[in-house]
Short mmCIF file of C-alpha atoms and ligand atoms in Angstrom, two decimals:
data_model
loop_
_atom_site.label_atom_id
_atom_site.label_comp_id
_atom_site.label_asym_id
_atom_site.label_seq_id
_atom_site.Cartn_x
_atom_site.Cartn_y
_atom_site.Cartn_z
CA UNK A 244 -18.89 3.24 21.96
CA UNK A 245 -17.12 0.43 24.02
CA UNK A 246 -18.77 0.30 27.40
CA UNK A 247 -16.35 -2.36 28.38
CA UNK A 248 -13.09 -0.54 27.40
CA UNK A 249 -15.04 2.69 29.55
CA UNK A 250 -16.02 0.65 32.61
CA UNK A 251 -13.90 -2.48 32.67
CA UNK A 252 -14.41 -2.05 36.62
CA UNK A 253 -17.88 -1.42 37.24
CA UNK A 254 -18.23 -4.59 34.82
CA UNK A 255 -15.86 -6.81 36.95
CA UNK A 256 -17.47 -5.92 40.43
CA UNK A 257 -21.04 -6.67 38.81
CA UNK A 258 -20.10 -9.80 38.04
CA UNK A 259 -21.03 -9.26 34.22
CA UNK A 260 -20.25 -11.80 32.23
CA UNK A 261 -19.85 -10.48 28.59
CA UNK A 262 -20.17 -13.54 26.02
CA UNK A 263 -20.20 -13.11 21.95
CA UNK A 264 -24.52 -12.52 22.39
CA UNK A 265 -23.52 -8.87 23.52
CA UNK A 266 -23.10 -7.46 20.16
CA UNK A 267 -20.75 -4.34 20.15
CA UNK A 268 -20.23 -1.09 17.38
CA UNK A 269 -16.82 -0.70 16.87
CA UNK A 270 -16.26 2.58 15.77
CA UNK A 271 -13.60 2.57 12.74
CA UNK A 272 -12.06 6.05 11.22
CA UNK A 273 -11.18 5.44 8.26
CA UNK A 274 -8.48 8.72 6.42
CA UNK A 275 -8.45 8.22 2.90
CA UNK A 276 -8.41 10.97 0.02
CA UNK A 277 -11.71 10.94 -1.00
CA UNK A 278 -10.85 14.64 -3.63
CA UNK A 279 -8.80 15.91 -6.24
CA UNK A 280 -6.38 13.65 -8.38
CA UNK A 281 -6.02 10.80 -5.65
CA UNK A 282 -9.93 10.00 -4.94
CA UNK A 283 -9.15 7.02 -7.33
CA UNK A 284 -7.25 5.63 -4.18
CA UNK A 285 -9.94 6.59 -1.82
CA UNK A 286 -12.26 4.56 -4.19
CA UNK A 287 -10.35 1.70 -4.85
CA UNK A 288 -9.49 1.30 -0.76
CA UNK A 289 -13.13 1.64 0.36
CA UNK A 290 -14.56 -0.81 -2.75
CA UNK A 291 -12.30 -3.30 -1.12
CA UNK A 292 -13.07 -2.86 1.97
CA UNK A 293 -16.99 -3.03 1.59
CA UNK A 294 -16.25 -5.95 -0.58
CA UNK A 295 -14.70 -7.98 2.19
CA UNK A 296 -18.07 -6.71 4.46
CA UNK A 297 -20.68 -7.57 2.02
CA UNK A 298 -18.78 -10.96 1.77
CA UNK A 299 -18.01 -12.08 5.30
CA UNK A 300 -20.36 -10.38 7.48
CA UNK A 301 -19.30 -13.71 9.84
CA UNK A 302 -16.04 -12.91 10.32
CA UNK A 303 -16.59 -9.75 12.63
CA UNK A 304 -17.56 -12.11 15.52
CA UNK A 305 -21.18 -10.77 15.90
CA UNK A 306 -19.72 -7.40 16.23
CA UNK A 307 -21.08 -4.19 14.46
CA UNK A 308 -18.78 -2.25 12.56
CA UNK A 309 -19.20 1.90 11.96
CA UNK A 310 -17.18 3.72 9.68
CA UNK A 311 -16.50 7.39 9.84
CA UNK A 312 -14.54 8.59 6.85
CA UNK A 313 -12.64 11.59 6.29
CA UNK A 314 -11.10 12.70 3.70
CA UNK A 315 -7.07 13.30 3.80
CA UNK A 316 -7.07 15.57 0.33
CA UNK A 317 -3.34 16.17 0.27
CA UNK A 318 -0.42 14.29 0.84
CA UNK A 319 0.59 16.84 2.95
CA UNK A 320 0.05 15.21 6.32
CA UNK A 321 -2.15 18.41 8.09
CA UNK A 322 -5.46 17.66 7.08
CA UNK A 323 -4.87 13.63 7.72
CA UNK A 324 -3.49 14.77 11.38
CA UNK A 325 -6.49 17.15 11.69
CA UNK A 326 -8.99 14.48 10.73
CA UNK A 327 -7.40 11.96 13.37
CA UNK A 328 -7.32 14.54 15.77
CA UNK A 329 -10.80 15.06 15.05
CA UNK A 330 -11.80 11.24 14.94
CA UNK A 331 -10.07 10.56 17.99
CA UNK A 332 -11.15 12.97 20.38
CA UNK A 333 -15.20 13.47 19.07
CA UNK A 334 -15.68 10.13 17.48
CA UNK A 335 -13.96 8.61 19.91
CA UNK A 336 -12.94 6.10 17.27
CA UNK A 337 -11.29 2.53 18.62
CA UNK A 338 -8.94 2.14 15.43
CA UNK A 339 -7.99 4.30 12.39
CA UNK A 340 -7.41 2.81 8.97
CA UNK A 341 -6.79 4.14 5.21
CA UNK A 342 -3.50 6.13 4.70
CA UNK A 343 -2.43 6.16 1.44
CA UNK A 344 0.31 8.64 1.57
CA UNK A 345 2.97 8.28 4.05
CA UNK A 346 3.39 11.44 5.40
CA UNK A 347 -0.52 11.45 6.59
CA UNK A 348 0.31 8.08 8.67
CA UNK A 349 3.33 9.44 10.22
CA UNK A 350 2.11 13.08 10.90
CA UNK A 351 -0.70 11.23 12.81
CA UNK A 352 1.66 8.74 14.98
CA UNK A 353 2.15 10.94 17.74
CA UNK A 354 -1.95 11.17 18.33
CA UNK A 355 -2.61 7.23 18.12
CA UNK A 356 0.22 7.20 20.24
CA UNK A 357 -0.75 9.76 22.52
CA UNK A 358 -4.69 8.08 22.90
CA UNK A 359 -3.83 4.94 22.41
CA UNK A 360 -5.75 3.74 19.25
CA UNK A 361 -4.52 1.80 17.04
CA UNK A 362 -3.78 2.26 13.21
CA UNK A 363 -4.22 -0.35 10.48
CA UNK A 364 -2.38 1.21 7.70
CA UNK A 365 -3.59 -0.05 4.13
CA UNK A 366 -1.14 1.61 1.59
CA UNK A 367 1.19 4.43 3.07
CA UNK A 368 4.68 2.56 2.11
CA UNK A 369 7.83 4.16 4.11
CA UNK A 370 9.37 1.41 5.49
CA UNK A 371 10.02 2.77 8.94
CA UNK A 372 6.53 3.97 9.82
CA UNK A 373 5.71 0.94 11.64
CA UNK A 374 8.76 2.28 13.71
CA UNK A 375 6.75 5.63 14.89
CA UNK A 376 4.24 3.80 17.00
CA UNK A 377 4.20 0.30 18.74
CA UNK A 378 0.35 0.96 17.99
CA UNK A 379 0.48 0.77 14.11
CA UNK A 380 0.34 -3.05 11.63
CA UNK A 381 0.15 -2.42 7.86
CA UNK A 382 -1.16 -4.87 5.61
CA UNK A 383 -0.17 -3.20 2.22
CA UNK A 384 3.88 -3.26 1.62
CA UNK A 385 6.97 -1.52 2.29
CA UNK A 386 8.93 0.20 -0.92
CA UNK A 387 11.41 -2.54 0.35
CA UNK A 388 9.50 -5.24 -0.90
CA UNK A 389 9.44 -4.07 -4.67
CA UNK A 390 12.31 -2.13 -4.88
CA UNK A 391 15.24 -4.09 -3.72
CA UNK A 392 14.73 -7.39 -5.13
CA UNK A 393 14.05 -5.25 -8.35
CA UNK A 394 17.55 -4.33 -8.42
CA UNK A 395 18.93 -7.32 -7.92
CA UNK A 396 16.72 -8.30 -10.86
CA UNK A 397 17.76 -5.89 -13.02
CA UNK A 398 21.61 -6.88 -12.36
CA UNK A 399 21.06 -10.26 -12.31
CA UNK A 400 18.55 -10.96 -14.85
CA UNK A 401 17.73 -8.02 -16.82
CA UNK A 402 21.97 -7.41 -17.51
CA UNK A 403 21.96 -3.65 -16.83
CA UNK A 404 25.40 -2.60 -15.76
CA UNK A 405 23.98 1.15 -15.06
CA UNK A 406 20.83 3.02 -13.85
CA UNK A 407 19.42 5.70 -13.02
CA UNK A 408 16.69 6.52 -10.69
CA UNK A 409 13.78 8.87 -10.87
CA UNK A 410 11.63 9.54 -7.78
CA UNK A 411 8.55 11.24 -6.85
CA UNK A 412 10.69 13.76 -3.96
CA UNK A 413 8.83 12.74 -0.47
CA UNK A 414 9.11 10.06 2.30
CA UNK A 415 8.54 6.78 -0.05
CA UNK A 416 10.26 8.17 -2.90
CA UNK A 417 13.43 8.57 -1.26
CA UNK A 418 12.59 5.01 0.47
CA UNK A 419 12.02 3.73 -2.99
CA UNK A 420 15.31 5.10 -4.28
CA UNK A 421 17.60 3.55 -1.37
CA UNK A 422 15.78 0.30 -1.57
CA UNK A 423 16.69 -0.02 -5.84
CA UNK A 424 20.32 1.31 -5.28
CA UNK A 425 21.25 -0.77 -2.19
CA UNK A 426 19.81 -3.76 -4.16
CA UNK A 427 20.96 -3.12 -7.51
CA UNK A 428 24.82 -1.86 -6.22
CA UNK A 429 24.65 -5.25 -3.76
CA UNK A 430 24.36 -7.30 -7.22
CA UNK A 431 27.08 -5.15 -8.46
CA UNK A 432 25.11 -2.45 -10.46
CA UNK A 433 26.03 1.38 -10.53
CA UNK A 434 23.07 4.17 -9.98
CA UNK A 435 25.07 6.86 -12.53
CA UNK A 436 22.20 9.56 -10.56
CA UNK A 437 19.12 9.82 -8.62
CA UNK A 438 17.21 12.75 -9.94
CA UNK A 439 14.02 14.10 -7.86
CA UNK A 440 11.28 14.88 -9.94
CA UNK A 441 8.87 17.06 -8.23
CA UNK A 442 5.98 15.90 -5.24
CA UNK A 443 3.08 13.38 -4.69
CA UNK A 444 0.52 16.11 -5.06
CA UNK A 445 0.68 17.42 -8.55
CA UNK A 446 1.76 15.32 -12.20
CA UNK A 447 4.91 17.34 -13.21
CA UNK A 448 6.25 17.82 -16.65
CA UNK A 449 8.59 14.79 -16.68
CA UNK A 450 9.77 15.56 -20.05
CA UNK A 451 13.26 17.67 -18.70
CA UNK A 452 14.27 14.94 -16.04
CA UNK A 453 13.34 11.68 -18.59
CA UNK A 454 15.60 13.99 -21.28
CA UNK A 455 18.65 14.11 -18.86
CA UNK A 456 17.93 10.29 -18.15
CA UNK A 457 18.22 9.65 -21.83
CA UNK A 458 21.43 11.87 -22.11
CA UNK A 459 22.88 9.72 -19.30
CA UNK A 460 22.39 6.21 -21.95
CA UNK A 461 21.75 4.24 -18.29
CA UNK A 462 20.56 0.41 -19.29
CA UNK A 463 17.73 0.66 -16.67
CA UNK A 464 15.86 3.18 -15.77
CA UNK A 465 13.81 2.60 -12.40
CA UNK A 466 11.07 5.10 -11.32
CA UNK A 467 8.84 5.68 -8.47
CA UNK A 468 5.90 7.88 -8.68
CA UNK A 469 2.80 7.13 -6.19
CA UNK A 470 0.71 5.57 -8.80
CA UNK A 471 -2.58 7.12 -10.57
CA UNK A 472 -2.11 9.43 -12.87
CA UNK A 473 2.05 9.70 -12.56
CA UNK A 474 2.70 6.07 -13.40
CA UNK A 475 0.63 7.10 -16.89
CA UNK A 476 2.60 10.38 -17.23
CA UNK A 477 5.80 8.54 -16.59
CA UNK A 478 5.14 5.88 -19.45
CA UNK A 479 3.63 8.19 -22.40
CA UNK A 480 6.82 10.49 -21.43
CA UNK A 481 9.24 7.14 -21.96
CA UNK A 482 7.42 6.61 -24.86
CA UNK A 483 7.38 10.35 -26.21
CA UNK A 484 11.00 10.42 -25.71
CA UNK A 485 11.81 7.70 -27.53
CA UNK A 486 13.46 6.26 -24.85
CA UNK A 487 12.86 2.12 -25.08
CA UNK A 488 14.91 2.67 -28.82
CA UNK A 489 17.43 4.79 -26.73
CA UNK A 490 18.09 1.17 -25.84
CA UNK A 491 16.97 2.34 -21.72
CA UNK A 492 14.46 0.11 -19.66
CA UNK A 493 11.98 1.34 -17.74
CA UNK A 494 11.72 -0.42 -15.02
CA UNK A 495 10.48 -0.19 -10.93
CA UNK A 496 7.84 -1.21 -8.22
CA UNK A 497 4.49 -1.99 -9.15
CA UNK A 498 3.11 1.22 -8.79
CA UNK A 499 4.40 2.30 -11.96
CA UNK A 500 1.96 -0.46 -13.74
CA UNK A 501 -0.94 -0.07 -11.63
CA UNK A 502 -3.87 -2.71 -12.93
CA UNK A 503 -6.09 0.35 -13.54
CA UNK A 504 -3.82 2.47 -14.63
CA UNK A 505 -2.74 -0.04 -17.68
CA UNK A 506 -5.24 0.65 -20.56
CA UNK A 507 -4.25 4.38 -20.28
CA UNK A 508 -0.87 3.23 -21.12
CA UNK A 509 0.63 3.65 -24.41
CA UNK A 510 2.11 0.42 -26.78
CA UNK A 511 5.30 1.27 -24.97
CA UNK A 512 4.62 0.07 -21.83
CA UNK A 513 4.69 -3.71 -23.05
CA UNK A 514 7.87 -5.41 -22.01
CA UNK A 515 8.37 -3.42 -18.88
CA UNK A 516 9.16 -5.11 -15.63
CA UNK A 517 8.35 -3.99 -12.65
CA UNK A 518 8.89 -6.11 -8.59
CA UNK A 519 4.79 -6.57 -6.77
CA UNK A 520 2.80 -8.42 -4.61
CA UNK A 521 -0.61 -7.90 -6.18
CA UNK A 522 -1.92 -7.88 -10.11
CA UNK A 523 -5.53 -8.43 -10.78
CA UNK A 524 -4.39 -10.50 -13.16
CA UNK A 525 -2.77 -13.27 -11.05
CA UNK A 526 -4.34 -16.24 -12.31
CA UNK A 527 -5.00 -17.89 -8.41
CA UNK A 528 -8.29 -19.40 -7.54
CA UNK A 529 -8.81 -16.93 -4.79
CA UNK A 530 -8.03 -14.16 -7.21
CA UNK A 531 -10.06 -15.22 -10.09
CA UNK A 532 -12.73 -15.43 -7.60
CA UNK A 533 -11.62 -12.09 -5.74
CA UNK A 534 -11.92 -10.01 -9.14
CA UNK A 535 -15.02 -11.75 -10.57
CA UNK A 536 -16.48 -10.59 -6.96
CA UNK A 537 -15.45 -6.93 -7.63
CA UNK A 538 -17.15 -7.41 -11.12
CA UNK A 539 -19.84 -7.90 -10.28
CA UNK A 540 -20.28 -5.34 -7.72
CA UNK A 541 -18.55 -2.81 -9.29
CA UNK A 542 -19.12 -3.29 -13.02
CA UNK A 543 -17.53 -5.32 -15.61
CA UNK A 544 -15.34 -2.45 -16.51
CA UNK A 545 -13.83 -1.84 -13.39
CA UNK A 546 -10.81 -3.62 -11.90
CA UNK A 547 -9.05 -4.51 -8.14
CA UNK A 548 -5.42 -2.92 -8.14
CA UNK A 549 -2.59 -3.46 -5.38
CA UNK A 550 -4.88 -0.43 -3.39
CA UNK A 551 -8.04 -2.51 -3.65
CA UNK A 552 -6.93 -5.54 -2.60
CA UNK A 553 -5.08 -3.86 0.42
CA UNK A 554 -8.53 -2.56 1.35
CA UNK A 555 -10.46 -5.70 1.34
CA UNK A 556 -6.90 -7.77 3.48
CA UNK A 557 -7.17 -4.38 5.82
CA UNK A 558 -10.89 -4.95 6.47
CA UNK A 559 -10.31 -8.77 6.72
CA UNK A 560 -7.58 -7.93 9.34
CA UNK A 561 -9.29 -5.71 11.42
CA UNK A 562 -12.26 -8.07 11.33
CA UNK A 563 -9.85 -10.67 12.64
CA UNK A 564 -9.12 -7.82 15.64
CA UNK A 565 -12.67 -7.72 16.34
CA UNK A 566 -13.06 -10.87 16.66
CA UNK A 567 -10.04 -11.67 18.79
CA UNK A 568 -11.12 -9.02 21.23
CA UNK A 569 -14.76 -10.27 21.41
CA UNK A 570 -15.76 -6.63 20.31
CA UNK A 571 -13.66 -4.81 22.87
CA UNK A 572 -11.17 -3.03 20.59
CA UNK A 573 -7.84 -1.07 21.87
CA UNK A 574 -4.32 -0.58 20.88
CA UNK A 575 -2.47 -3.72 22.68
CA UNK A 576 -5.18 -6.08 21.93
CA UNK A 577 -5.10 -5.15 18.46
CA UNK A 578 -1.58 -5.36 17.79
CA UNK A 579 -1.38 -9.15 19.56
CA UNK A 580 -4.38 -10.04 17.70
CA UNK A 581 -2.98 -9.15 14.26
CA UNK A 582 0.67 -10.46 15.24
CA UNK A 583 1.15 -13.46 13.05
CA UNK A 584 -2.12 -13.10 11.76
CA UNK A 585 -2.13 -14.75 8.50
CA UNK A 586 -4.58 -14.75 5.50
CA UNK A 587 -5.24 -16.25 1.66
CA UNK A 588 -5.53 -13.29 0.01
CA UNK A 589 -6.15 -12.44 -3.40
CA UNK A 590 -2.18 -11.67 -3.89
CA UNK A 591 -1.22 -14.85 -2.31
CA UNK A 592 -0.49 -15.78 1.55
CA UNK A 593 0.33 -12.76 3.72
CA UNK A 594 1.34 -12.52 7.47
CA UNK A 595 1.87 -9.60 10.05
CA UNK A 596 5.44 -10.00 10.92
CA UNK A 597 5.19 -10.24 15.04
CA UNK A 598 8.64 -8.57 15.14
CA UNK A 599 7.75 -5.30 12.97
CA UNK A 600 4.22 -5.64 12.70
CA UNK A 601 4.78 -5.48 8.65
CA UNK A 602 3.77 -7.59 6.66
CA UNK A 603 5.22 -10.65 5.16
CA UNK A 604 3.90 -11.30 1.61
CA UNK A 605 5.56 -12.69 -1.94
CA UNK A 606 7.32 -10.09 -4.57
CA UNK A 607 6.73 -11.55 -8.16
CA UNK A 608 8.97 -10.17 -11.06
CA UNK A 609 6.18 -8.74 -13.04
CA UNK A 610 6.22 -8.07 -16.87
CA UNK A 611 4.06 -5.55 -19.00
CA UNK A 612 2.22 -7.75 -22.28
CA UNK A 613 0.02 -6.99 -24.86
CA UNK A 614 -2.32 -9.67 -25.56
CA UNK A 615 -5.52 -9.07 -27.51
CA UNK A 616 -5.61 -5.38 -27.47
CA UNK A 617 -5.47 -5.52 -23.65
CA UNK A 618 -2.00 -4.78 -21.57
CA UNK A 619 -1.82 -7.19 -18.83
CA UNK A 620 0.96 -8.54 -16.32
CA UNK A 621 2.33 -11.91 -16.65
CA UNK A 622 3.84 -13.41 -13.66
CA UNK A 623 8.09 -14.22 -14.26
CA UNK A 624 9.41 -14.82 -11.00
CA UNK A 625 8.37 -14.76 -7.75
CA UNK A 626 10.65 -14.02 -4.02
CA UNK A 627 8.29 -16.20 -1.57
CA UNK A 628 7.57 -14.41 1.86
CA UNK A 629 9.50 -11.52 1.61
CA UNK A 630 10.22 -9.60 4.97
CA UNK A 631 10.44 -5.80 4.72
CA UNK A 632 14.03 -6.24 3.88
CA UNK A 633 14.78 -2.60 5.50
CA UNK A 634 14.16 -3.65 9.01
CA UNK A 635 15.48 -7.27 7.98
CA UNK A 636 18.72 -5.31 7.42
CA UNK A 637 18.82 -2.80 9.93
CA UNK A 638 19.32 -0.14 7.31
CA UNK A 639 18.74 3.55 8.43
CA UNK A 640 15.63 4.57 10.19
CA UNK A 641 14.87 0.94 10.08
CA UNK A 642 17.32 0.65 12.67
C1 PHB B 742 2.98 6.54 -0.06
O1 PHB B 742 2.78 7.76 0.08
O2 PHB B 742 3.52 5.86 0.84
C2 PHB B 742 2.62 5.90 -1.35
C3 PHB B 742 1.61 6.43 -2.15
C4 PHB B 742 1.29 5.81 -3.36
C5 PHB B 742 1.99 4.68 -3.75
C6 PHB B 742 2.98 4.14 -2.94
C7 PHB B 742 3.30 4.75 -1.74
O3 PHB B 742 1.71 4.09 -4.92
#
C-alpha cells in the first residue's frame, strides 16, 4: 500500500518529510501463464526475475517489493483481463508486469488505462501495443526487430529470390509476417504466400501447410510460431519433410530457435538462421556471468532464453522505477523514470525509447551449429540499436 500516493495532502500539510529511511512495499502483479503448454514461459520469466532480486537487492532503493502472481492460462486475453481486473481493484497493485502473449497485454490496456497503473510488459511482441496506453514500456522486443532485418538478410545475404511465410494466426503472427515481407520485398524479394497455420494455444499438425510450402520450391522459408513447443514442431516437421534437400531454408525470428528449446531439435536444425537480441550463448562478460548465475541457481541443466533474460531486464527496470520514485510508484512517474532508461544486459545494451516507450536493443543474424553433440547459436552479424522499425516507419497501427 502507498500511503503517499493515498494521502499526498494530508502528508504535505503535516509537513512530512519522506526521505529513502521510510521503506515502502510496492505491490507488483505480475500475469504470466503459470499452466498448460506455456508454464515454461511463466518459469523462465519469474527465474529471471528472482534472479535479478536475489542479485541486487540494492537497486530497489530501500524499497520492499511484493509480488502477486496470477496466472494468464490462455492466450486468449479473458483470463489475463480478469486477473488485472482482479489485481487492480483488490490488490490494489501499483504496476503490472509479465505478458507473454499479446492479446493478454492489449485486452488489459483499457483497465491500466482506466486506473492508472502502469504495465511493464516483458515478452508480449505486437509492435503497436505500446500504442494502446501512454501507461505501458516493454523491455522484451517488437516482431519488428527480428523480422524485418531478417528479410533483408535473407535477400541480401542468404540469396533467396522467393519465400514464403508461415505464421502462428494471432496479433504477433500477422505482425511477424508484415515485418519479413515489407523487409524482404524492400530488398527486392517476393513472398510467393503467407499461409496461417492454426493459433498460439495448441501445436497443430504442421505437416499439410510445410507440404504446400515445399510444393511452392520458395528459397526461404520464414516462420513464426510463439516459441516452446511450436518452434520444436516446426523443425522436426522441416526435417520430416525433407525439406532442407528440397533445397528450402528455414529461416525467421529467434523464437523459432529458442536456447531451451534447441536440444529437442533434430540434426536439421543446424545451419538455420534466424534475426535476435538474446542467445544464452552470447559469449559477453555480462552474459557468461548472467548464465553461470542462473546455473547455479537453477541447475546446471537448465538454461536463460530470450524470456528469461527479459524477466531479469523487466525486474531490473522496474527496480530502476522504484528507485526513481523513492518508493512512491504510479503510472506517469513510471513511464519518465524508465524513459531513456538504459541497462548492460545480458543481450547487450538496451534503452526505453522516450518516443515509444519500446525498447532499443541490437538484432544479431543468428545461425543454428552443431558443435560437440550440443546445437548452439553462433553470432554472424549484428544491426546495433535497432528501433522498433514499425513505429520508426509509421507503418499501420504503428501510425
Ligand atoms: C506474443 O504473443 O506476443 C508472443 C508470444 C511468444 C513469442 C513471441 C511473441 O515467442
Amino acid at each position: 500500500m502507498n500511503y503517499r500516493k493515498l494521502f499526498p495532502g494530508i502528508i504535505a500539510m503535516l509537513g512530512l518529510a519522506w526521505s529513502g529511511a521510510n521503506a515502502e512495499t510496492v505491490k507488483i502483479g505480475v500475469v504470466l501463464p503459470y499452466s498448460g503448454g506455456a508454464a515454461q514461459f511463466g518459469e523462465q520469466i519469474d527465474r529471471g526475475m528472482n534472479l535479478f532480486v536475489s542479485q541486487h537487492k540494492e537497486a530497489f532503493g530501500g524499497h520492499e517489493i511484493e509480488l502477486i502472481k496470477r496466472d494468464s492460462k490462455r492466450p486468449g486475453g479473458d483470463i489475463a483481463k480478469n486477473a488485472v481486473q482482479e489485481l487492480i481493484t483488490r490488490e490494489k497493485v501499483d504496476l503490472l508486469t509479465g505478458f507473454v502473449f499479446s492479446p493478454n497485454a492489449m485486452a488489459s490496456a483499457p483497465l491500466i488505462n482506466q486506473a492508472k497503473v502502469p504495465m511493464v510488459i516483458m515478452n508480449a511482441g505486437t509492435a503497436w501495443i505500446p500504442k494502446l496506453s501512454p501507461y505501458i514500456a516493454r523491455v522484451s522486443f517488437t516482431m519488428w526487430h527480428a523480422g524485418y532485418p531478417m528479410g533483408g538478410y535473407a535477400s541480401e545475404s542468404l540469396g533467396c529470390k522467393t519465400a514464403v511465410v508461415g505464421f502462428t494466426n494471432y496479433p504477433p503472427g500477422k505482425d511477424s509476417r508484415n515485418a519479413f515481407t515489407t523487409g524482404f520485398e524492400k530488398a527486392g524479394g517476393k513472398v510467393l504466400e503467407a499461409i496461417p497455420m492454426g493459433g498460439p494455444r495448441q501445436v497443430p499438425d504442421f505437416t499439410p501447410f510445410f507440404q504446400r510450402v515445399k510444393n511452392a520450391k520458395p528459397d526461404c522459408f520464414y516462420v513464426f510460431v510463439p516459441a516452446g513447443n511450436h518452434a520444436v514442431a516446426v523443425v522436426k516437421t522441416y526435417a520430416n519433410l525433407g525439406m532442407r534437400a528440397a533445397g528450402i531454408r528455414l529461416i525467421g525470428p529467434g523464437d523459432i530457435t529458442q536456447d531451451t528449446k534447441l536440444q529437442d531439435m533434430p540434426k536439421e536444425a543446424a545451419g538455420m538462421i534466424t534475426v535476435h537480441h538474446y542467445s544464452a550463448d552470447y559469449k559477453t562478460p555480462v552474459n557468461l556471468a548472467f548464465v553461470k548465475a542462473w546455473k547455479a541457481a537453477y541447475g546446471a541443466d537448465t538454461t536463460p532464453d530470450f524470456m528469461g533474460v527479459a524477466g531479469y531486464d523487466g525486474m531490473a527496470a522496474i527496480a530502476h522505477a522504484i528507485k526513481a520514485q523513492n518508493g512512491a510508484v504510479s503510472a506517469d512517474g513510471t513511464i519518465k523514470a524508465l524513459s531513456g532508461w538504459s541497462y548492460d544486459s545480458p543481450r547487450g545494451k538496451i534503452t526505453i525509447d522516450p518516443e515509444t516507450r519500446d525498447i532499443i536493443q541490437d538484432s544479431n543474424v543468428h545461425k543454428v551449429v552443431l558443435k560437440d553433440g550440443r546445437m548452439m547459436i553462433e553470432v554472424i552479424g549484428t544491426i546495433p540499436q535497432v528501433k522498433d522499425p514499425c513505429k520508426a516507419n509509421g507503418i499501420g497501427k504503428c501510425k
